[in-house]
Short mmCIF file of C-alpha atoms in Angstrom, two decimals:
data_model
loop_
_atom_site.label_atom_id
_atom_site.label_comp_id
_atom_site.label_asym_id
_atom_site.label_seq_id
_atom_site.Cartn_x
_atom_site.Cartn_y
_atom_site.Cartn_z
CA MET A 1 38.62 67.95 50.91
CA GLU A 2 40.14 66.33 54.24
CA ARG A 3 38.76 63.06 53.39
CA PHE A 4 39.95 62.92 49.84
CA PHE A 5 43.23 64.77 50.09
CA LYS A 6 43.93 63.67 53.67
CA LEU A 7 45.39 67.03 54.70
CA LYS A 8 46.15 66.43 58.30
CA GLU A 9 47.88 63.19 57.49
CA HIS A 10 50.11 65.07 55.18
CA GLY A 11 50.59 67.92 57.76
CA THR A 12 49.16 70.71 55.85
CA ASP A 13 45.83 72.63 55.54
CA VAL A 14 43.68 74.36 52.86
CA ARG A 15 45.61 77.65 53.05
CA THR A 16 48.84 76.15 52.64
CA GLU A 17 47.74 74.11 49.68
CA VAL A 18 46.02 77.04 47.99
CA VAL A 19 49.12 79.30 48.35
CA GLY A 20 51.20 76.41 47.11
CA GLY A 21 49.01 75.90 44.14
CA VAL A 22 49.16 79.65 43.26
CA THR A 23 52.95 79.83 43.51
CA THR A 24 53.43 76.98 41.09
CA PHE A 25 51.04 78.44 38.58
CA PHE A 26 53.02 81.69 38.51
CA ALA A 27 56.40 80.01 38.32
CA MET A 28 55.37 78.09 35.22
CA ALA A 29 52.70 80.43 33.78
CA TYR A 30 55.38 81.44 31.11
CA ILE A 31 54.54 78.30 29.29
CA ILE A 32 51.35 79.67 28.10
CA PHE A 33 53.09 82.30 25.94
CA VAL A 34 56.40 80.45 25.33
CA ASN A 35 54.72 77.25 23.93
CA PRO A 36 52.65 78.90 21.20
CA ASN A 37 55.88 80.77 20.21
CA TYR A 38 57.77 77.65 19.45
CA LEU A 39 54.90 75.62 17.82
CA SER A 40 53.76 78.39 15.67
CA ALA A 41 56.83 78.15 13.81
CA THR A 42 55.72 75.05 12.30
CA GLY A 43 52.62 76.52 11.06
CA MET A 44 50.23 75.96 13.80
CA ASP A 45 47.83 78.65 14.88
CA PHE A 46 49.12 80.83 17.91
CA THR A 47 45.88 81.14 19.57
CA ALA A 48 45.05 77.47 19.12
CA VAL A 49 48.24 76.28 20.67
CA MET A 50 47.81 78.77 23.60
CA VAL A 51 44.35 77.40 24.40
CA ALA A 52 45.74 73.86 23.99
CA THR A 53 48.59 74.47 26.18
CA CYS A 54 46.22 75.70 28.90
CA VAL A 55 43.75 73.00 28.55
CA SER A 56 46.38 70.18 28.45
CA ALA A 57 48.07 71.76 31.38
CA ALA A 58 44.86 71.75 33.31
CA ILE A 59 43.93 68.08 32.36
CA GLY A 60 47.45 66.68 33.32
CA THR A 61 47.65 68.58 36.56
CA LEU A 62 44.10 67.67 37.55
CA LEU A 63 44.73 64.10 36.87
CA THR A 64 47.78 64.17 38.94
CA ALA A 65 45.74 65.54 41.84
CA LEU A 66 42.88 63.09 41.52
CA LEU A 67 44.72 59.96 40.76
CA ALA A 68 47.99 60.32 42.75
CA ASN A 69 47.23 63.17 45.22
CA VAL A 70 50.41 64.77 44.89
CA PRO A 71 51.43 68.38 44.41
CA PHE A 72 52.72 68.43 41.05
CA ALA A 73 51.63 70.31 37.95
CA GLN A 74 52.04 69.48 34.23
CA ALA A 75 52.30 71.45 30.96
CA PRO A 76 53.83 71.05 27.54
CA GLY A 77 57.41 70.64 28.34
CA MET A 78 60.16 73.08 27.48
CA GLY A 79 62.78 71.24 25.46
CA LEU A 80 60.07 68.86 24.16
CA ASN A 81 58.48 71.70 22.39
CA ALA A 82 61.60 72.78 20.83
CA PHE A 83 62.41 69.18 19.81
CA PHE A 84 58.80 69.11 18.14
CA THR A 85 59.54 72.36 16.30
CA TYR A 86 63.22 72.20 15.40
CA SER A 87 63.90 68.60 15.09
CA VAL A 88 60.82 66.71 14.20
CA CYS A 89 59.10 69.34 11.98
CA LEU A 90 61.73 71.72 10.70
CA GLY A 91 64.69 69.38 10.96
CA MET A 92 63.31 65.92 9.94
CA GLY A 93 60.49 67.34 7.64
CA TYR A 94 57.38 66.08 9.14
CA THR A 95 54.34 68.38 9.00
CA TRP A 96 53.00 69.62 12.30
CA GLN A 97 50.00 67.20 11.86
CA GLN A 98 52.42 64.37 11.55
CA GLY A 99 54.25 65.64 14.55
CA LEU A 100 51.07 65.64 16.77
CA THR A 101 50.54 61.91 15.44
CA ILE A 102 54.03 61.07 16.54
CA VAL A 103 53.38 62.64 20.03
CA LEU A 104 50.22 60.74 20.27
CA ILE A 105 52.12 57.47 19.65
CA SER A 106 54.66 58.35 22.04
CA GLY A 107 52.13 59.19 24.70
CA LEU A 108 50.48 55.76 24.18
CA LEU A 109 53.81 53.88 24.48
CA PHE A 110 54.38 55.84 27.69
CA LEU A 111 50.92 54.83 28.84
CA ALA A 112 51.49 51.20 28.08
CA VAL A 113 54.62 51.24 30.34
CA ALA A 114 52.89 53.18 33.15
CA VAL A 115 49.96 50.85 33.64
CA SER A 116 52.34 47.95 33.49
CA PRO A 117 54.28 46.58 36.58
CA LEU A 118 57.21 48.59 35.07
CA ARG A 119 55.67 51.63 36.30
CA SER A 120 56.96 51.27 40.01
CA LYS A 121 59.88 49.24 39.26
CA VAL A 122 61.36 51.94 37.39
CA ILE A 123 61.61 54.29 40.24
CA ALA A 124 62.28 51.43 42.79
CA SER A 125 65.36 50.40 40.72
CA ILE A 126 67.30 53.62 41.05
CA PRO A 127 69.94 53.48 43.53
CA ALA A 128 69.72 55.79 46.59
CA PHE A 129 72.68 57.92 45.53
CA LEU A 130 71.25 58.66 42.27
CA LYS A 131 68.03 59.77 43.66
CA SER A 132 70.03 62.13 45.76
CA ALA A 133 72.06 63.21 42.62
CA ILE A 134 68.80 63.65 40.60
CA SER A 135 67.49 65.92 43.47
CA ALA A 136 70.68 68.03 43.48
CA GLY A 137 70.86 68.25 39.76
CA ILE A 138 67.43 69.42 39.46
CA GLY A 139 68.27 72.03 42.10
CA LEU A 140 71.08 73.39 39.67
CA PHE A 141 68.67 73.14 36.66
CA ILE A 142 65.91 75.00 38.07
CA ALA A 143 68.13 77.73 39.46
CA PHE A 144 69.66 77.82 35.99
CA ILE A 145 66.13 78.41 34.56
CA GLY A 146 65.70 81.19 37.01
CA LEU A 147 68.99 82.93 35.91
CA LEU A 148 68.23 82.66 32.37
CA ASN A 149 64.52 83.80 32.59
CA ALA A 150 65.80 87.03 34.76
CA ASP A 151 68.59 87.60 31.99
CA ILE A 152 71.23 87.33 34.65
CA VAL A 153 72.84 84.66 32.68
CA LYS A 154 72.48 85.18 28.86
CA LEU A 155 72.48 83.19 25.65
CA ILE A 156 74.70 84.72 23.25
CA GLY A 157 74.60 82.42 20.10
CA ASP A 158 73.54 79.00 18.85
CA THR A 159 75.17 76.83 16.57
CA VAL A 160 72.68 75.46 14.14
CA VAL A 161 73.08 72.26 11.91
CA ASP A 162 70.15 71.54 9.31
CA GLY A 163 67.88 73.90 11.41
CA VAL A 164 68.65 72.19 14.67
CA VAL A 165 70.32 73.78 17.60
CA VAL A 166 73.32 71.57 18.48
CA ALA A 167 75.30 73.91 20.68
CA THR A 168 74.82 76.96 22.54
CA ASP A 169 77.17 79.38 24.11
CA TYR A 170 76.57 81.65 27.28
CA SER A 171 77.97 85.00 28.38
CA ASP A 172 79.38 85.16 31.98
CA MET A 173 76.78 87.44 33.14
CA GLY A 174 73.90 89.72 31.81
CA SER A 175 73.74 93.34 32.86
CA ILE A 176 72.67 93.11 36.61
CA ILE A 177 72.45 96.86 37.31
CA SER A 178 69.15 97.53 35.61
CA GLY A 179 65.77 95.94 34.22
CA ALA A 180 64.89 92.41 34.72
CA PRO A 181 68.28 91.32 36.18
CA LEU A 182 68.31 93.97 38.97
CA LEU A 183 64.64 93.20 39.69
CA ALA A 184 65.19 89.37 40.10
CA LEU A 185 68.15 89.97 42.39
CA ILE A 186 65.92 92.49 44.45
CA GLY A 187 63.18 89.52 44.50
CA VAL A 188 65.80 87.15 45.66
CA LEU A 189 66.80 89.12 48.69
CA ILE A 190 63.20 89.98 49.44
CA THR A 191 62.14 86.28 49.28
CA GLY A 192 65.31 85.05 51.03
CA ILE A 193 64.62 87.67 53.88
CA LEU A 194 60.91 86.47 54.14
CA ILE A 195 62.16 82.78 54.29
CA ALA A 196 64.76 83.49 56.83
CA TYR A 197 61.86 84.86 59.00
CA LYS A 198 59.82 81.76 58.46
CA VAL A 199 56.88 83.79 56.84
CA LYS A 200 54.23 81.55 55.61
CA GLY A 201 53.57 81.93 51.75
CA ALA A 202 57.13 83.58 51.30
CA MET A 203 57.44 82.48 47.64
CA VAL A 204 54.01 83.87 46.68
CA ILE A 205 54.49 87.07 48.58
CA GLY A 206 57.89 87.31 47.01
CA ILE A 207 56.52 86.95 43.51
CA LEU A 208 53.92 89.51 43.95
CA VAL A 209 55.90 92.26 45.99
CA THR A 210 58.65 91.83 43.18
CA THR A 211 55.96 92.26 40.40
CA LEU A 212 54.81 95.50 42.13
CA ILE A 213 58.29 96.74 42.30
CA GLY A 214 58.81 96.06 38.66
CA LEU A 215 56.06 98.71 37.71
CA PRO A 216 58.12 101.59 38.24
CA MET A 217 61.16 99.88 36.89
CA GLY A 218 59.27 99.42 33.85
CA VAL A 219 59.62 95.39 33.89
CA THR A 220 56.12 94.76 34.86
CA GLN A 221 53.65 95.49 31.92
CA ILE A 222 50.05 96.12 32.39
CA PRO A 223 48.24 94.50 29.32
CA GLU A 224 45.81 96.86 27.27
CA ASN A 225 43.20 93.96 26.81
CA VAL A 226 42.65 91.05 29.29
CA ALA A 227 40.26 89.08 27.09
CA LEU A 228 41.48 86.13 25.03
CA SER A 229 40.47 86.81 21.43
CA ASN A 230 38.87 83.68 19.36
CA ILE A 231 39.28 80.86 21.86
CA GLY A 232 37.54 78.74 19.35
CA ASN A 233 40.76 78.77 17.37
CA ILE A 234 41.42 75.53 19.01
CA SER A 235 39.32 73.80 16.35
CA LEU A 236 42.43 74.47 13.97
CA THR A 237 44.57 72.00 15.94
CA PHE A 238 42.18 69.56 17.42
CA LEU A 239 42.32 66.11 16.25
CA GLN A 240 44.36 67.16 13.23
CA PHE A 241 46.42 63.88 13.12
CA ASP A 242 48.01 62.54 9.86
CA PHE A 243 48.41 58.80 10.64
CA GLY A 244 49.03 58.13 6.76
CA GLY A 245 51.75 60.39 6.38
CA ILE A 246 54.19 59.46 9.35
CA MET A 247 55.81 56.59 7.35
CA SER A 248 56.68 59.20 4.48
CA LEU A 249 60.16 59.29 5.80
CA GLY A 250 60.63 55.88 6.65
CA VAL A 251 60.88 53.65 9.95
CA LEU A 252 63.97 54.95 11.25
CA PRO A 253 63.23 58.79 11.61
CA LEU A 254 59.70 57.64 13.00
CA VAL A 255 61.22 55.27 15.62
CA THR A 256 63.67 57.84 16.67
CA ALA A 257 61.19 60.49 17.20
CA VAL A 258 58.69 58.34 19.11
CA ILE A 259 61.53 56.79 21.32
CA SER A 260 63.05 60.21 22.01
CA PHE A 261 59.65 61.87 23.09
CA ALA A 262 58.72 58.79 25.05
CA VAL A 263 61.85 58.39 27.00
CA VAL A 264 62.51 62.09 27.66
CA ASP A 265 58.82 62.53 28.96
CA MET A 266 59.10 59.56 31.10
CA PHE A 267 62.57 60.49 32.84
CA ASP A 268 61.80 64.22 32.96
CA THR A 269 58.71 63.13 34.95
CA VAL A 270 60.55 60.36 37.13
CA GLY A 271 63.56 62.72 37.84
CA THR A 272 61.10 65.58 38.80
CA LEU A 273 58.95 63.37 41.12
CA ILE A 274 61.95 61.65 42.77
CA GLY A 275 64.19 64.87 43.12
CA THR A 276 61.65 67.17 44.22
CA ALA A 277 59.84 64.74 46.61
CA GLY A 278 62.81 63.70 48.17
CA ASN A 279 63.96 66.93 48.97
CA ALA A 280 60.72 67.79 50.72
CA GLY A 281 60.89 64.54 52.77
CA MET A 282 57.79 63.01 50.78
CA LEU A 283 59.50 59.76 49.90
CA ASP A 284 58.55 56.49 52.03
CA GLU A 285 61.20 54.36 53.66
CA ASN A 286 62.09 52.62 50.52
CA GLY A 287 62.83 55.84 48.61
CA ASN A 288 59.69 55.87 46.63
CA LEU A 289 57.00 58.46 46.18
CA PRO A 290 53.53 57.20 47.43
CA GLY A 291 51.43 57.84 44.26
CA GLY A 292 54.24 58.33 42.04
CA ASP A 293 53.33 55.45 39.86
CA ARG A 294 49.93 57.01 39.33
CA ALA A 295 51.51 60.29 38.55
CA LEU A 296 53.24 58.63 35.65
CA ILE A 297 49.83 57.37 34.29
CA ALA A 298 48.42 60.81 34.62
CA ASP A 299 51.49 62.31 32.71
CA ALA A 300 50.91 59.85 29.94
CA ILE A 301 47.25 60.34 29.56
CA ALA A 302 47.90 64.13 29.42
CA THR A 303 50.38 63.67 26.60
CA CYS A 304 47.73 61.74 24.76
CA ALA A 305 45.27 64.52 25.56
CA GLY A 306 47.72 67.39 24.67
CA ALA A 307 48.28 65.82 21.03
CA CYS A 308 44.52 65.51 20.62
CA LEU A 309 44.23 69.20 21.48
CA GLY A 310 47.21 70.43 19.50
CA THR A 311 50.28 70.80 21.52
CA SER A 312 53.55 68.84 22.03
CA THR A 313 54.52 66.53 24.73
CA VAL A 314 52.94 67.34 28.20
CA THR A 315 55.22 66.54 31.25
CA THR A 316 55.49 66.99 34.90
CA PHE A 317 57.17 70.57 35.44
CA VAL A 318 60.13 71.06 37.68
CA GLU A 319 58.66 74.28 38.67
CA SER A 320 56.14 72.32 41.02
CA SER A 321 59.04 72.45 43.62
CA THR A 322 58.25 76.15 44.22
CA GLY A 323 54.80 75.30 45.52
CA ILE A 324 56.25 72.15 47.32
CA GLU A 325 58.90 74.25 48.94
CA GLY A 326 56.09 76.54 49.92
CA GLY A 327 54.38 73.79 51.98
CA ALA A 328 52.17 72.09 49.49
CA ARG A 329 51.92 68.24 50.09
CA THR A 330 48.64 66.97 48.48
CA GLY A 331 46.61 67.11 45.16
CA LEU A 332 44.69 69.93 46.31
CA SER A 333 47.59 72.22 45.48
CA SER A 334 47.43 70.73 41.89
CA VAL A 335 43.57 71.43 41.86
CA VAL A 336 44.25 75.19 42.36
CA THR A 337 46.90 75.20 39.68
CA ALA A 338 44.77 73.31 37.06
CA ALA A 339 41.87 75.92 37.97
CA LEU A 340 44.29 78.86 37.23
CA PHE A 341 45.21 77.23 34.00
CA LEU A 342 41.76 76.85 32.75
CA LEU A 343 41.00 80.45 33.89
CA SER A 344 43.95 81.49 31.65
CA THR A 345 42.16 80.18 28.62
CA LEU A 346 39.84 83.24 29.07
CA LEU A 347 42.22 85.65 30.66
CA ALA A 348 45.69 84.52 29.55
CA PRO A 349 47.21 88.02 29.50
CA ILE A 350 46.46 88.45 33.33
CA ALA A 351 48.87 85.63 33.78
CA GLY A 352 51.51 87.69 31.85
CA ILE A 353 51.42 90.42 34.04
CA ILE A 354 53.71 88.43 36.36
CA PRO A 355 57.01 89.13 34.59
CA SER A 356 59.57 86.16 34.43
CA ALA A 357 61.97 88.40 36.55
CA ALA A 358 59.43 87.96 39.47
CA THR A 359 59.15 84.27 39.24
CA ALA A 360 62.92 83.53 38.64
CA PRO A 361 63.64 84.38 42.46
CA ALA A 362 61.44 81.62 43.51
CA LEU A 363 63.26 79.21 40.99
CA ILE A 364 66.69 80.37 42.34
CA ILE A 365 65.81 79.66 45.88
CA VAL A 366 64.35 76.39 45.35
CA GLY A 367 67.83 75.56 43.93
CA VAL A 368 69.23 76.41 47.31
CA TYR A 369 66.71 73.97 48.84
CA MET A 370 67.40 71.10 46.56
CA ILE A 371 71.18 71.34 46.26
CA LYS A 372 71.42 69.70 49.76
CA GLY A 373 70.77 66.28 48.21
CA ALA A 374 74.37 66.34 47.21
CA VAL A 375 75.49 65.77 51.01
CA ASN A 376 73.78 62.32 51.05
CA ILE A 377 76.25 61.09 48.29
CA ASP A 378 79.50 59.27 49.44
CA TRP A 379 81.98 61.48 47.23
CA SER A 380 85.00 59.22 48.43
CA ASP A 381 83.75 56.24 46.53
CA PHE A 382 84.40 56.94 42.70
CA GLU A 383 81.95 54.22 41.69
CA VAL A 384 79.26 56.49 43.22
CA ALA A 385 80.97 59.88 42.69
CA LEU A 386 81.32 59.83 38.82
CA PRO A 387 77.78 58.76 38.00
CA ALA A 388 76.38 61.27 40.67
CA PHE A 389 78.56 64.18 39.31
CA LEU A 390 77.56 63.39 35.72
CA THR A 391 73.92 63.33 36.79
CA ILE A 392 74.07 66.62 38.60
CA VAL A 393 76.01 68.52 35.98
CA ILE A 394 74.52 67.28 32.84
CA MET A 395 70.92 68.39 33.87
CA PRO A 396 71.53 72.28 33.75
CA PHE A 397 74.33 71.96 31.11
CA ALA A 398 72.40 69.97 28.60
CA TYR A 399 69.19 71.57 29.83
CA SER A 400 67.59 68.16 30.20
CA ILE A 401 66.69 66.32 33.32
CA SER A 402 66.13 62.98 31.24
CA ASP A 403 70.04 63.49 29.74
CA GLY A 404 71.36 63.84 33.42
CA ILE A 405 69.68 60.54 34.47
CA GLY A 406 70.69 58.87 31.31
CA PHE A 407 74.48 59.76 31.84
CA GLY A 408 74.08 58.73 35.52
CA PHE A 409 72.77 55.40 34.37
CA ILE A 410 75.20 54.74 31.87
CA SER A 411 78.16 55.69 33.67
CA TYR A 412 76.99 53.76 36.62
CA THR A 413 76.50 50.60 34.67
CA VAL A 414 79.76 50.62 32.82
CA ILE A 415 81.86 51.39 36.04
CA LYS A 416 80.27 48.55 38.00
CA VAL A 417 80.70 46.05 35.05
CA ALA A 418 84.45 47.14 34.65
CA ARG A 419 85.04 46.65 38.20
CA GLY A 420 83.52 43.00 38.22
CA LYS A 421 80.53 43.88 40.05
CA ALA A 422 77.91 43.61 37.63
CA LYS A 423 75.70 41.79 40.03
CA GLU A 424 75.27 44.79 42.00
CA VAL A 425 73.44 46.71 39.06
CA PRO A 426 69.74 46.25 39.12
CA GLY A 427 68.61 44.39 35.85
CA LEU A 428 66.17 47.30 35.02
CA ILE A 429 69.02 49.81 35.09
CA TYR A 430 70.74 47.63 32.32
CA ILE A 431 67.65 47.81 30.33
CA LEU A 432 67.36 51.55 30.79
CA SER A 433 70.81 52.19 30.05
CA ALA A 434 70.57 50.27 26.81
CA ILE A 435 67.44 52.32 25.99
CA PHE A 436 69.31 55.68 26.45
CA ILE A 437 72.34 54.51 24.46
CA LEU A 438 69.91 53.45 21.66
CA MET A 439 68.14 56.77 21.82
CA TYR A 440 71.58 58.65 21.73
CA ILE A 441 72.46 56.55 18.54
CA LEU A 442 69.33 57.02 16.78
CA SER A 443 69.20 60.61 17.45
CA PHE A 444 72.83 61.10 16.00
CA ARG A 445 71.90 59.25 12.84
#
């Protein structure tokens, strides 16, 4: 392990990596149950999608460990699964088999970019201040996820057009004096106190203690059966492609769906890698993540594998930051997370014992760590301040890392051009801004 993962070189050890991997798994284990809930609305078998979710997460996370030696985990992405279900299938009218085919094509497109010279140039072209803004924005985004998961902040209504959610209203606060919100707040205090005392493994200890406290409160539920029924159901979604039918709605809807999947997957991953690694001091002197380009390749392969197994786009999870803040620095952490996902194909209900209210405190506290990226931004320079601000606020408000990056790129480019400083904008940023604009136009149509 020392020779392969270079633990001493990264200032870590086996115990720290194992704890980090377990912490990351607990923080993102909700996807095992949430993803099948989304995709089964298209007619897909719930158990088949659950198994596909676990196996694709294990494949992507293990590839990240072995190819890139970085402590990031992958799984079918939230937001992308909703786009698959409510936009591509229920909105546009594709069958789920055609939807999986579109996901496969988008993964192959992403893979083509990831194995080309563009894979490193994309990350290197992002200005330093935007990298800091991405880190801070992800901090707010992941804290917002924690608040939602704990019902401290509640969704109170959606505006739906043609089966697609186009706007969401939020209440000011949930009820914080009982149930999950109260348990989450207790967990925040417990975990915060442990971190203040510099206790190793504070995150995972906080999750476990909060879970136990949730038992008498009725929030933590013990499953009656810990065995996953009919794991062989994955045959119902495995390689269920429909290449002949993807042109049934014409070229424009197909191009829209493929570009949307590919661009969101790529920039969710790029944003997570840069933002989280930057906050943890894992970037090199040029502001790049060693192994980050290979992590993109792992992500693209995992998306293709996920489509073959029967799930929507696999992407790098921002919840990886919980394990990284716990000290994880190498791929050994990801190996642990991958192993737990594989185990979950057999014992998924065990992962469900950990309530979202127990993992929410870890997400909220990671937000505290990552918001410090905002101090590296020159807020007195409006050419910098506006793109940075839009990057930061769009991520939580639009519930999308890639949209935050897109707004940052576009506003940065437009302001520089308007100020007669077009030469200061890297050429690749012009291309990426144009791609985001095209994606928004196609999505609108």
